[in-house]
CSV table of C-alpha atoms and ligand atoms in Angstrom, one decimal:
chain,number,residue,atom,x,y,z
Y,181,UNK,CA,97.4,58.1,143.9
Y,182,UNK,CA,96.7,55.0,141.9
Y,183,UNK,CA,99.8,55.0,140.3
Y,184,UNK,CA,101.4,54.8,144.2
Y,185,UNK,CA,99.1,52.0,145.2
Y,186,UNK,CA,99.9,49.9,142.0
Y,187,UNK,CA,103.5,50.2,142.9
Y,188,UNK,CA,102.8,49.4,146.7
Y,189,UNK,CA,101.0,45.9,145.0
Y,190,UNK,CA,103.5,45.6,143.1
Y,191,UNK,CA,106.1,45.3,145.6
Y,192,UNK,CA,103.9,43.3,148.0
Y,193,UNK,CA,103.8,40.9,145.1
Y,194,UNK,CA,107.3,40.4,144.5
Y,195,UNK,CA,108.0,40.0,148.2
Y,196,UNK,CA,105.4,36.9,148.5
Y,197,UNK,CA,106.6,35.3,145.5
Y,198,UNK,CA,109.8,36.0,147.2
Y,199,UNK,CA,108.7,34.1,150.7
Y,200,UNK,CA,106.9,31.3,148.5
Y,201,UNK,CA,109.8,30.7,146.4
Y,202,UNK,CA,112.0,30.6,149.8
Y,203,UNK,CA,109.3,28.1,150.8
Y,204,UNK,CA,109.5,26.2,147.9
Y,205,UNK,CA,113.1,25.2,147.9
Y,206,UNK,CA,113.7,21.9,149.4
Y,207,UNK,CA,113.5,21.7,153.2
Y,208,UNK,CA,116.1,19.6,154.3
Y,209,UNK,CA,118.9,21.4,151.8
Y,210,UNK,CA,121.2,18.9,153.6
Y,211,UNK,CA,124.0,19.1,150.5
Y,212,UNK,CA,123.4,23.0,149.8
Y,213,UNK,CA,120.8,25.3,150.1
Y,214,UNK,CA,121.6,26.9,146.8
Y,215,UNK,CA,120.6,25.0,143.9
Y,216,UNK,CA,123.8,24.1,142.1
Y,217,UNK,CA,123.1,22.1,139.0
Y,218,UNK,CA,123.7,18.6,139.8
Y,219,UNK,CA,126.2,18.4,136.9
Y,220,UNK,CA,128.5,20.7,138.4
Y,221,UNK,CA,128.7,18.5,141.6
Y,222,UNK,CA,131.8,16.5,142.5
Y,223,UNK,CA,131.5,13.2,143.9
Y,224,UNK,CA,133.6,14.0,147.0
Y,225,UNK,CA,131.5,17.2,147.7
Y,226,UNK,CA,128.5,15.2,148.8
Y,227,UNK,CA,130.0,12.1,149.8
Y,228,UNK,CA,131.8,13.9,152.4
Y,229,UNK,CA,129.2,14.6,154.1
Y,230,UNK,CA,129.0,11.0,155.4
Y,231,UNK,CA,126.2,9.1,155.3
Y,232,UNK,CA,125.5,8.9,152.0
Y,233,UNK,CA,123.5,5.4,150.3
Y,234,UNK,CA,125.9,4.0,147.5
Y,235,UNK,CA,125.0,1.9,144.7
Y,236,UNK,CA,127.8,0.5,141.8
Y,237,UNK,CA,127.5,-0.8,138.1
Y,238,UNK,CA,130.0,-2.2,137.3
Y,239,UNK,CA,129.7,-3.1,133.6
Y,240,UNK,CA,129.2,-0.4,130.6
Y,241,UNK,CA,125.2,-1.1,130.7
Y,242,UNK,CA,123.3,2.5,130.6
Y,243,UNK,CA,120.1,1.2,130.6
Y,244,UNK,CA,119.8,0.0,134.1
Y,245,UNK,CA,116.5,-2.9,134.5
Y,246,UNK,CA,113.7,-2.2,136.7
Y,247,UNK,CA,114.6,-4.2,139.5
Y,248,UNK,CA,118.4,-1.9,139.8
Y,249,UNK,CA,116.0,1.5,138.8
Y,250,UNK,CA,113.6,0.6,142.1
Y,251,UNK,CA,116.4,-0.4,144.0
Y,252,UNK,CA,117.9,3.2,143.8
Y,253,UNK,CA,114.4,4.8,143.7
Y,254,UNK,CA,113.5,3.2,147.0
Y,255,UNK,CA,116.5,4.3,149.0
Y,256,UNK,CA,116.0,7.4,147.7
Y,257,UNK,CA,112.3,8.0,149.7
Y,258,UNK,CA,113.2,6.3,152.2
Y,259,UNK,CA,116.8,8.1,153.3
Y,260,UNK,CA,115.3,11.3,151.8
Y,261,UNK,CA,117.5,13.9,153.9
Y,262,UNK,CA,120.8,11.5,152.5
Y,263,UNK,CA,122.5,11.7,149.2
Y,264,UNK,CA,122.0,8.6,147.6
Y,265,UNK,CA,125.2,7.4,144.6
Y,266,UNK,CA,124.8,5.4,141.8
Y,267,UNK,CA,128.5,4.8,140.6
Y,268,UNK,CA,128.3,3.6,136.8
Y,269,UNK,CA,131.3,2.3,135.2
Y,270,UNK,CA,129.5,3.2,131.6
Y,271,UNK,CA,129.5,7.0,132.8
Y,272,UNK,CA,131.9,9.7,131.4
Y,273,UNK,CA,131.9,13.2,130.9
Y,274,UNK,CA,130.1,12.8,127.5
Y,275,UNK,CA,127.5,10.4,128.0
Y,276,UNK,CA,126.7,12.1,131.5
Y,277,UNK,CA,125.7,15.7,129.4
Y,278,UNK,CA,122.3,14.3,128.8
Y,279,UNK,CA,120.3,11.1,130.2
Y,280,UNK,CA,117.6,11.8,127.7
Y,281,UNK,CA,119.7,10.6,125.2
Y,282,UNK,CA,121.6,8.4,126.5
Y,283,UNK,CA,119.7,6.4,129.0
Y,284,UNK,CA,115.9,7.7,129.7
Y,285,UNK,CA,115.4,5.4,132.1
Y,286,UNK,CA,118.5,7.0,133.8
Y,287,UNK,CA,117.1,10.9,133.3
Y,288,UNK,CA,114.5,10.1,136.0
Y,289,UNK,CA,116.9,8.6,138.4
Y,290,UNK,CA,119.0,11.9,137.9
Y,291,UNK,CA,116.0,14.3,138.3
Y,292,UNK,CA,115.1,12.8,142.2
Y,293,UNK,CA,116.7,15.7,144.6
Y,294,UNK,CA,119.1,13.5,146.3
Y,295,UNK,CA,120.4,11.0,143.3
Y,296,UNK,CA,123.7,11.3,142.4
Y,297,UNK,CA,124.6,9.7,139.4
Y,298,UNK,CA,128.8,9.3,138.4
Y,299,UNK,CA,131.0,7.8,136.6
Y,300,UNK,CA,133.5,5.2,138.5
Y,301,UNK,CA,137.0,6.5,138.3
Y,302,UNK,CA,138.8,3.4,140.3
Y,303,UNK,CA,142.0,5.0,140.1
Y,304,UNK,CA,141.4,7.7,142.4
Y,305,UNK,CA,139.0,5.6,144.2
Y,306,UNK,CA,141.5,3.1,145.4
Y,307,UNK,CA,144.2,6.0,145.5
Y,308,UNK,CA,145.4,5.8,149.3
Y,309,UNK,CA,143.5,2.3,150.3
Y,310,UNK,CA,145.5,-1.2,150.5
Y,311,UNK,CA,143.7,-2.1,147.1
Y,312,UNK,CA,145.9,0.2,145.1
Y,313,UNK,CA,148.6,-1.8,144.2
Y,314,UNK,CA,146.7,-4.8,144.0
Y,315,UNK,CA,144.7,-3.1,141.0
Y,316,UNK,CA,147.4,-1.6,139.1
Y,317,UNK,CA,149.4,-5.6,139.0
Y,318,UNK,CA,145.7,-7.2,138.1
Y,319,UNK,CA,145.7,-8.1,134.9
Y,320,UNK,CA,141.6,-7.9,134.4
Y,321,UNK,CA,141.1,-10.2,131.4
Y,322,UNK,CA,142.3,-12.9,132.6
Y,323,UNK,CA,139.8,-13.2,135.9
Y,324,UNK,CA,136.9,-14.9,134.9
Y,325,UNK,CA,135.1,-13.7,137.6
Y,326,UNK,CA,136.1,-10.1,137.4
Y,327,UNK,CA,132.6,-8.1,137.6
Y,328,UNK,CA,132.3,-9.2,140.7
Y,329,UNK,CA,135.7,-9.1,142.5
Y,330,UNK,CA,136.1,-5.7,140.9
Y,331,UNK,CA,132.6,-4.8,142.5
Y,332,UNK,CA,133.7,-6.3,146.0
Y,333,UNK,CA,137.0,-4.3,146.0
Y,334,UNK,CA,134.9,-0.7,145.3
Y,335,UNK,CA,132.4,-1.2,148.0
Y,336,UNK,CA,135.1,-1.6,150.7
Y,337,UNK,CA,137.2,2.0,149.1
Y,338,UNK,CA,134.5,3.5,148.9
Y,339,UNK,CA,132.7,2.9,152.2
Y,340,UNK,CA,135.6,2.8,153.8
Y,341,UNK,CA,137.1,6.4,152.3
Y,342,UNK,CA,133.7,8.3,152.7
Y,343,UNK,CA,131.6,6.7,155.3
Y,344,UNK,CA,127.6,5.7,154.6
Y,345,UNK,CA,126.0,2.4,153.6
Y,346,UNK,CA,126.6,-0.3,150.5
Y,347,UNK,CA,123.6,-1.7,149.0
Y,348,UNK,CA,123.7,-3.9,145.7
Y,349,UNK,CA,121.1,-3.2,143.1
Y,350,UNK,CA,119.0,-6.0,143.8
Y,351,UNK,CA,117.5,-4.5,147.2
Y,352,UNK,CA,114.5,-2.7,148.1
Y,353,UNK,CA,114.4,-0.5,151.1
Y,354,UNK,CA,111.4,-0.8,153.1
Y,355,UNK,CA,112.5,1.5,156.2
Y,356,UNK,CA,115.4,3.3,157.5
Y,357,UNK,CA,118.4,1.5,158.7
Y,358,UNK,CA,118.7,2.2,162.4
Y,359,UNK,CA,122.4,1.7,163.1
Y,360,UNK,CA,125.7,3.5,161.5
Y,361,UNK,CA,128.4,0.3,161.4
Y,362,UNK,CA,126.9,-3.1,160.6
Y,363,UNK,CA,126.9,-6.4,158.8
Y,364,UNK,CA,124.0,-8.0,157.4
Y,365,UNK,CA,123.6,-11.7,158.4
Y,366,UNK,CA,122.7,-13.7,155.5
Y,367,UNK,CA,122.3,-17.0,157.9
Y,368,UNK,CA,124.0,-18.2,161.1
Y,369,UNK,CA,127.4,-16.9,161.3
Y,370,UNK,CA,127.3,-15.8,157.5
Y,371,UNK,CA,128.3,-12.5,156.4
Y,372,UNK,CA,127.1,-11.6,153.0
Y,373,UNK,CA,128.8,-8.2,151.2
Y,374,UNK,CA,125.7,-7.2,149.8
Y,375,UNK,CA,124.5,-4.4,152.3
Y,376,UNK,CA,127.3,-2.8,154.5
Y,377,UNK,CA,127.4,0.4,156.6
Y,378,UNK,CA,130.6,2.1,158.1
Y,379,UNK,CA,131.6,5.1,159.5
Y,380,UNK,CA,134.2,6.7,157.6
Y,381,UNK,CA,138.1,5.1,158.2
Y,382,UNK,CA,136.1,2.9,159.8
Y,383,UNK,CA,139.2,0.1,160.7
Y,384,UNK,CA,137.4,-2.8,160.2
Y,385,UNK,CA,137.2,-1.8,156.3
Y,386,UNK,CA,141.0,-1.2,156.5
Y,387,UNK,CA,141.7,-4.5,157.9
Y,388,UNK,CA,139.4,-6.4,155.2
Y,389,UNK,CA,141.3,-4.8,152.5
Y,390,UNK,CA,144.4,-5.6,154.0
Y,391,UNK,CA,143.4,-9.1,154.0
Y,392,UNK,CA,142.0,-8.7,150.0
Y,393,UNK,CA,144.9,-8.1,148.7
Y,394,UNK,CA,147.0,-10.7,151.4
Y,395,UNK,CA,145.0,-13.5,150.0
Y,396,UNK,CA,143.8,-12.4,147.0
Y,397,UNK,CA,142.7,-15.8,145.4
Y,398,UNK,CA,140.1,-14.6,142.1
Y,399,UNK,CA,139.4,-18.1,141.0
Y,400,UNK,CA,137.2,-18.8,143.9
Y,401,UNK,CA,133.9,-16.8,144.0
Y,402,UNK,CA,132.7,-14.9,147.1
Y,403,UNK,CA,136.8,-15.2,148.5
Y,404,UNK,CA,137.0,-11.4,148.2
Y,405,UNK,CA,133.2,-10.9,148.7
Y,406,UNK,CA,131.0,-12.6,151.2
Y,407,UNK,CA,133.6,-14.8,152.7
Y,408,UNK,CA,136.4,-12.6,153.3
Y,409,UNK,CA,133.8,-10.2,155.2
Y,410,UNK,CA,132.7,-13.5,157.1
Y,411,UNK,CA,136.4,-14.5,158.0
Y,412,UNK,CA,137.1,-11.0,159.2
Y,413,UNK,CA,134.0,-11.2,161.5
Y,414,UNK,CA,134.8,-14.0,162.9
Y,415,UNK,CA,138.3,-13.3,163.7
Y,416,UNK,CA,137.0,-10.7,165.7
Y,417,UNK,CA,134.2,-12.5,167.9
Y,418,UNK,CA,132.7,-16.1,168.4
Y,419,UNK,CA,129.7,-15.6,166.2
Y,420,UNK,CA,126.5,-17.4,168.1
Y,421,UNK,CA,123.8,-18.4,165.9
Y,422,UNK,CA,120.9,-16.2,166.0
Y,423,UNK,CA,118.2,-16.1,168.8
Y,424,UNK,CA,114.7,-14.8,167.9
Y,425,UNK,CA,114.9,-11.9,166.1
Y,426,UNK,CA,117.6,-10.0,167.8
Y,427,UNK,CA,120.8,-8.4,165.9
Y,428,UNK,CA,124.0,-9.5,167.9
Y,429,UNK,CA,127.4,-6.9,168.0
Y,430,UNK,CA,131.0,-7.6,167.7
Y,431,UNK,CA,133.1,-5.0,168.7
Y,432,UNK,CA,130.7,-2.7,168.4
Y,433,UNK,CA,130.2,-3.2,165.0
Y,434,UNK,CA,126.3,-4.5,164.8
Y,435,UNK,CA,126.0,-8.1,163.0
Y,436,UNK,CA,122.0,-7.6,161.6
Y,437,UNK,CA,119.9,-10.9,162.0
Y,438,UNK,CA,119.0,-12.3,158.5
Y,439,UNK,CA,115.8,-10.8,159.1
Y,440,UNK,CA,116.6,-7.7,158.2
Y,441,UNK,CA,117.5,-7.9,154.4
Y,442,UNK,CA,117.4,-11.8,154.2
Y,443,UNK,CA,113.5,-12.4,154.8
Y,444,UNK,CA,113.1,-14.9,152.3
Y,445,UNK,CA,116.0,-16.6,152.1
Y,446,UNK,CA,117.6,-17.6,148.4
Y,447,UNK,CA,116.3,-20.9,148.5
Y,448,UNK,CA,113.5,-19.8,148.1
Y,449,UNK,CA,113.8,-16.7,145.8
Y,450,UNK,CA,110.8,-18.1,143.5
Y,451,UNK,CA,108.5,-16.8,146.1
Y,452,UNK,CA,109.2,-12.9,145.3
Y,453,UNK,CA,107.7,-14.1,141.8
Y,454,UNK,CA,104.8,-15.8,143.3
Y,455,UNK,CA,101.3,-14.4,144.3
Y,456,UNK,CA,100.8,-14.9,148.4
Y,457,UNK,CA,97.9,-15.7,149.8
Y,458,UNK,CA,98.0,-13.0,152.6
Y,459,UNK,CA,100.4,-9.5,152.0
Y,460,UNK,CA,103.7,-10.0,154.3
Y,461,UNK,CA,104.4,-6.7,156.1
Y,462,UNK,CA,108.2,-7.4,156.7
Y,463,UNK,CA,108.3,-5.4,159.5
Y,464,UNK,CA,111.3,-6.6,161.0
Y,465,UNK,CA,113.0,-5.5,158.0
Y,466,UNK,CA,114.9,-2.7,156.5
Y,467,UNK,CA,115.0,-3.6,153.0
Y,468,UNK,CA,114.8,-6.9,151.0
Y,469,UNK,CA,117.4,-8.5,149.1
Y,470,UNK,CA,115.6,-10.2,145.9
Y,471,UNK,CA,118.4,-12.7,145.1
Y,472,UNK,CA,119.1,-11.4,141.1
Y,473,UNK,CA,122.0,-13.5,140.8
Y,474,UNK,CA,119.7,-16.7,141.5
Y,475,UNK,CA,117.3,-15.5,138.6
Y,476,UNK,CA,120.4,-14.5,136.2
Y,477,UNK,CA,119.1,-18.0,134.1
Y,478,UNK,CA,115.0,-17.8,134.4
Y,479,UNK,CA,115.2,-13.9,134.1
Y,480,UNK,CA,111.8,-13.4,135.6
Y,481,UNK,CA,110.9,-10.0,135.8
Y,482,UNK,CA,107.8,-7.6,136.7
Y,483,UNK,CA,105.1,-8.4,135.2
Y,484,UNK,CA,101.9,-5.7,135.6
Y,485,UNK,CA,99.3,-7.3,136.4
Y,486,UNK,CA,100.4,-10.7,138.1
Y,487,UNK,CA,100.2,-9.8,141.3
Y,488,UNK,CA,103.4,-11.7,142.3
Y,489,UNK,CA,104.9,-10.5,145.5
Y,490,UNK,CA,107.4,-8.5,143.5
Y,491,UNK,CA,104.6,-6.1,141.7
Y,492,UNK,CA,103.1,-5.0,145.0
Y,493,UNK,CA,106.8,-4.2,146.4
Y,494,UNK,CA,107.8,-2.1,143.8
Y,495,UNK,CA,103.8,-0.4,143.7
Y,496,UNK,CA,104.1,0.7,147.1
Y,497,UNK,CA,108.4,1.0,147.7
Y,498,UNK,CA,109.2,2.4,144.0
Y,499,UNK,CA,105.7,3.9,142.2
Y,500,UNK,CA,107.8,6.1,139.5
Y,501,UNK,CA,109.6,2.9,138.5
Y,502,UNK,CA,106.0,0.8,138.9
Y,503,UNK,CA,104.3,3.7,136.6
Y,504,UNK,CA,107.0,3.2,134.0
Y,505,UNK,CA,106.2,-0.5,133.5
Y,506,UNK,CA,103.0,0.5,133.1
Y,507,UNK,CA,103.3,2.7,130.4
Y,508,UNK,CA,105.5,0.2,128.9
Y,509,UNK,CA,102.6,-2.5,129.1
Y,510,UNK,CA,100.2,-0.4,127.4
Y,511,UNK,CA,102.8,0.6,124.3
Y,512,UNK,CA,103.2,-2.6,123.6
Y,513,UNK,CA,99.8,-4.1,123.9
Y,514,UNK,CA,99.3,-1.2,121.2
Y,515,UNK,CA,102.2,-2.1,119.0
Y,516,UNK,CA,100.9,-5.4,118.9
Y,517,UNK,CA,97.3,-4.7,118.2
Y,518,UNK,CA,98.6,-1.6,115.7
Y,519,UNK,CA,100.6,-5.0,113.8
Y,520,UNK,CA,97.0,-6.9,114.2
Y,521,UNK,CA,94.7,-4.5,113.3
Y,522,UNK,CA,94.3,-4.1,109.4
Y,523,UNK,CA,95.2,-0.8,108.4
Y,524,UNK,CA,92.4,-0.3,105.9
E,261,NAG,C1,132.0,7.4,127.1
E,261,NAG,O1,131.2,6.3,127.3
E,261,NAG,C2,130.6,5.8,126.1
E,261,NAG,C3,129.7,4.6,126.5
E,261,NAG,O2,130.2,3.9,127.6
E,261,NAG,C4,131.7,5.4,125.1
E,261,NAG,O3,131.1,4.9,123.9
E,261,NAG,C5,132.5,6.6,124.8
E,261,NAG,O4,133.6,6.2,123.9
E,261,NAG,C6,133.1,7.2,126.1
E,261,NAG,N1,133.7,8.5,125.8
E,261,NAG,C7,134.9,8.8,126.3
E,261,NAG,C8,135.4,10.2,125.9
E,261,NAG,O5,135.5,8.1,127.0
E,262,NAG,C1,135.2,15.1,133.7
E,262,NAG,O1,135.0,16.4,134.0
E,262,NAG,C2,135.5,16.9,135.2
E,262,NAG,C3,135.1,18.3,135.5
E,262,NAG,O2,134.9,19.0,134.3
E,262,NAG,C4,137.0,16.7,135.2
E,262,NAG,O3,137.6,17.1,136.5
E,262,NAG,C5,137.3,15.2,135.0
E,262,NAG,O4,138.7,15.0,135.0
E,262,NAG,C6,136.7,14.7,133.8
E,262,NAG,N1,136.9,13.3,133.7
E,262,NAG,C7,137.3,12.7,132.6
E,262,NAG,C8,137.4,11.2,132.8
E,262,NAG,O5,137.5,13.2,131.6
E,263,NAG,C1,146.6,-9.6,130.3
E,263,NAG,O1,146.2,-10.9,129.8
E,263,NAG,C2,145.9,-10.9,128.5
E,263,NAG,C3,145.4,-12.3,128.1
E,263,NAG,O2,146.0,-13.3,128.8
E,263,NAG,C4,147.2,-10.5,127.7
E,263,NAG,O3,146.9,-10.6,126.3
E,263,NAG,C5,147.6,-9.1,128.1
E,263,NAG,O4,148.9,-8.8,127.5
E,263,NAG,C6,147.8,-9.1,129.7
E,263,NAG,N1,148.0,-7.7,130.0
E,263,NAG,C7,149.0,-7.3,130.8
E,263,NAG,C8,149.1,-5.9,131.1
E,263,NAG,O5,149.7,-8.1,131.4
E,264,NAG,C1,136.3,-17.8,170.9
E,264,NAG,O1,136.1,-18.8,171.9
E,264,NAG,C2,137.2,-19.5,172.2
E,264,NAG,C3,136.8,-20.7,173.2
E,264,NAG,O2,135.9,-20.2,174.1
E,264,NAG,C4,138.3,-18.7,172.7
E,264,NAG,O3,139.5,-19.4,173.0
E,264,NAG,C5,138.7,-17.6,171.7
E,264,NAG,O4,139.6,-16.7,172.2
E,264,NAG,C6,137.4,-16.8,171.3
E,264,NAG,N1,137.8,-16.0,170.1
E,264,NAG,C7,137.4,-14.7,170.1
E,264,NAG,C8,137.9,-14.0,168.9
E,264,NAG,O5,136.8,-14.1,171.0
E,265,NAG,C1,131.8,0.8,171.7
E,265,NAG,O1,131.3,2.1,171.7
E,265,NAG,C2,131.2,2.6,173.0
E,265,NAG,C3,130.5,3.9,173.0
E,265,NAG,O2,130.7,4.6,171.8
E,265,NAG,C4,132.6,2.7,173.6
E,265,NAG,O3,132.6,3.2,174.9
E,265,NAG,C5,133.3,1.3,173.6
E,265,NAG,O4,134.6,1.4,174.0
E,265,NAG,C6,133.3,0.7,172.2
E,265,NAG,N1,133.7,-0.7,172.3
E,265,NAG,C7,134.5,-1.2,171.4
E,265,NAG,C8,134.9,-2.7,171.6
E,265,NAG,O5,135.0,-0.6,170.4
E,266,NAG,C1,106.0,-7.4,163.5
E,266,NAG,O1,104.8,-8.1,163.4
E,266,NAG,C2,104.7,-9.2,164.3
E,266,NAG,C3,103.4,-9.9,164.0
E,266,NAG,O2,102.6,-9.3,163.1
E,266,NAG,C4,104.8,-8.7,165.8
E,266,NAG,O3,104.7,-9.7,166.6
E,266,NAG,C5,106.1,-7.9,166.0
E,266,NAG,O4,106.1,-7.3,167.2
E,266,NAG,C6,106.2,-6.8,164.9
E,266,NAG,N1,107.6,-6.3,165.0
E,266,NAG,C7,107.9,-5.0,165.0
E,266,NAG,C8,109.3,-4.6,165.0
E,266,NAG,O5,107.0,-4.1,164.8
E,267,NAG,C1,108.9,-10.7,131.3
E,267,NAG,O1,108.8,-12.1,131.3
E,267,NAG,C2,107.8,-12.6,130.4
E,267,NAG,C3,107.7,-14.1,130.6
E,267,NAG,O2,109.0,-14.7,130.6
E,267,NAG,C4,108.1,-12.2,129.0
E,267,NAG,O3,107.1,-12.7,128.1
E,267,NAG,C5,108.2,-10.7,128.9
E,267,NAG,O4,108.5,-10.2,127.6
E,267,NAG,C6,109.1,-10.1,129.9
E,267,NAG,N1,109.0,-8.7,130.0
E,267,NAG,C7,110.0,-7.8,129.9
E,267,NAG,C8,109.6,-6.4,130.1
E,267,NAG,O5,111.1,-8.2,129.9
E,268,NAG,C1,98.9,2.6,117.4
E,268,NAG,O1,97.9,3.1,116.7
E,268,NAG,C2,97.3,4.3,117.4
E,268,NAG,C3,96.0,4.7,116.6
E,268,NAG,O2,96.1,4.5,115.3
E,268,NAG,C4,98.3,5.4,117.5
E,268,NAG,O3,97.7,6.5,118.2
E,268,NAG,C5,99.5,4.9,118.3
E,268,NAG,O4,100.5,5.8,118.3
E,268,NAG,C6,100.0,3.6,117.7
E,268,NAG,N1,101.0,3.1,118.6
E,268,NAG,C7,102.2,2.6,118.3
E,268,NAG,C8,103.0,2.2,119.4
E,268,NAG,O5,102.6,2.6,117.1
């Protein structure tokens, strides 16, 4: 009699934990409900789904800076039920086996749900796309301004060939996107490159490729980048400048008002390093580009405890990244009172 109820407990137990674990497994399962190891995921597996948020290094650095870590940590709660890619040129099959090693910065990146981190293999990227020829007569060493015309040709294959949204490393998502194929404004009747969402074989990516490699001019920066994007645009439609606050289309595709990602524009990039008298909400934003190319000589960074604008954006957009500087404060205020300290 006991033996039978200890065996009826038993199985009552094992079916909960059952349930629970059911329970437990990630809601949205919007890649697969199993739980493959990430490692054994292939980059068109996911991406295929559409929709995905895509980020790019383009150099050999592994150990990404805050400011590129938060970037990817924000989109990654704010497009939760999307796969979010972070394309690293310094990835390969060995260094990817284990972020501990390698990169820990990168290991926590790798351990959100919905991060995706690979290496960049342009030859199969641009297989099938305008740019392929184009890359293969390239002769890389001699453009001097290569990391980023490399970068600007990959963000139109790669959006173009899987669908979903560009973002560079330097911009923190505050809410969700609300439209599939767009432009961000970065002024009046200025297209920047730095945020982009398409559809898949979406033809307005086809046509600005097209046009890359047609007049493909490497000496002059941005030709390939912001400007060809801008040119394209306004082929299309007779840009207005911007009314309000309101977005305009061309063609269907939507043309964002600089408002979105352009609050503060880079004139005035000093002011995401500055402490403001009253907190901006941003509402009329989506995410916020933080000009890192206008800070490439000061190199100002996060600094705990100064308040600037910058500290409370990545507190409340990008806490894991925030709590890492943290710890990072206090080891080195210890290291330095370990060196001051006598040790008898
Ligand atoms: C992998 O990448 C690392 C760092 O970028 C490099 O040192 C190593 O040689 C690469 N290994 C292979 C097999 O390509
Ligand atoms: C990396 O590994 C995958 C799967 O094992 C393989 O298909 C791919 O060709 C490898 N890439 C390189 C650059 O060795
Ligand atoms: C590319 O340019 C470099 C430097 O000018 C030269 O040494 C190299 O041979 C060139 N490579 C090719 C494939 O033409
Ligand atoms: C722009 O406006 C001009 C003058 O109104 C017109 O001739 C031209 O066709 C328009 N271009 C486009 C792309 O709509
Ligand atoms: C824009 O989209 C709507 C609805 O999807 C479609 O009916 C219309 O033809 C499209 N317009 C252009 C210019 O592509
Ligand atoms: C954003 O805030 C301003 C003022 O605080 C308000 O006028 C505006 O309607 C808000 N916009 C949105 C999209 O909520
Ligand atoms: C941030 O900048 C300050 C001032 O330029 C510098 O002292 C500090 O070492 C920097 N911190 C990091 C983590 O780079
Ligand atoms: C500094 O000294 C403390 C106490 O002696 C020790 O626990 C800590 O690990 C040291 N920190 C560093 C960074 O060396």
């Amino acid at each position: 009699m006991l033996k039978e109820s200890q065996i009826y407990l038993c199985i009552f137990f094992l079916l909960a934990f059952g349930i629970l674990y059911e329970f437990s497994l990630e809601p949205g399962c919007f890649f697969s409900c199993k739980p493959v190891a990430k490692q054994l995921v292939m980059p068109q597996d996911v991406l295929s789904k559409g929709r995905s948020i895509i980020f790019l290094e383009t150099t050999d650095h592994l150990q990404p800076p805050p400011l590129v870590l938060c970037s990817v940590e924000s989109a990654a709660r704010i497009y939760s039920d999307r796969a979010i890619f972070f394309f690293m040129q310094g990835l390969n099959n060995s260094t990817m086996t284990d972020f501990k090693l390698t990169s820990p910065s990168l290991s926590f990146l790798s351990a959100m749900k919905n991060v995706f981190l690979f290496p960049l293999e342009m030859d199969i990227l641009f297989q099938d796309t305008p740019l392929f020829r184009w890359y293969h007569q390239v002769n890389a060493t001699q453009e001097k301004n290569w990391v980023y015309i490399i970068s600007d040709a990959i963000r139109l294959a790669m959006v173009w060939k899987y669908g979903g949204t560009y973002m560079d490393t330097d911009v923190i998502s505050i809410q969700p996107i609300p439209v599939t194929n767009f432009l961000a404004a970065q002024s009046s009747q200025f297209s920047s490159n730095g945020i982009l969402g398409f559809q898949r074989h979406h033809w307005f990516l086809w046509d600005c490729m097209v046009d890359f490699v047609q007049h493909y001019n490497g000496a002059i920066w941005g030709h390939q980048g912001p400007h060809l994007i801008t040119r394209m645009l306004k082929k299309l439609c007779n840009l207005t400048d911007f009314n309000n606050v309101e977005d305009q289309t061309c063609h269907n595709i939507s043309f964002l008002h600089p408002q979105r990602f352009y609050p503060i524009p880079y004139t005035l990039w000093h002011k995401y390093y500055e402490v403001w008298d009253s907190k901006p909400d941003f509402n009329e934003s989506y995410a916020l580009h933080l000009w890192n190319f206008m800070n490439r000589k000061e190199k100002r960074n996060v600094t705990i405890g100064s308040n600037f604008l910058v500290e409370n954006l990545f507190r409340t957009h990008c806490p894991t990244t925030y709590q890492s500087l943290i710890q990072a404060a206090q080891r080195s205020k210890q290291m330095s009172q370990n060196k001051t300290s006598p040790l008898w």
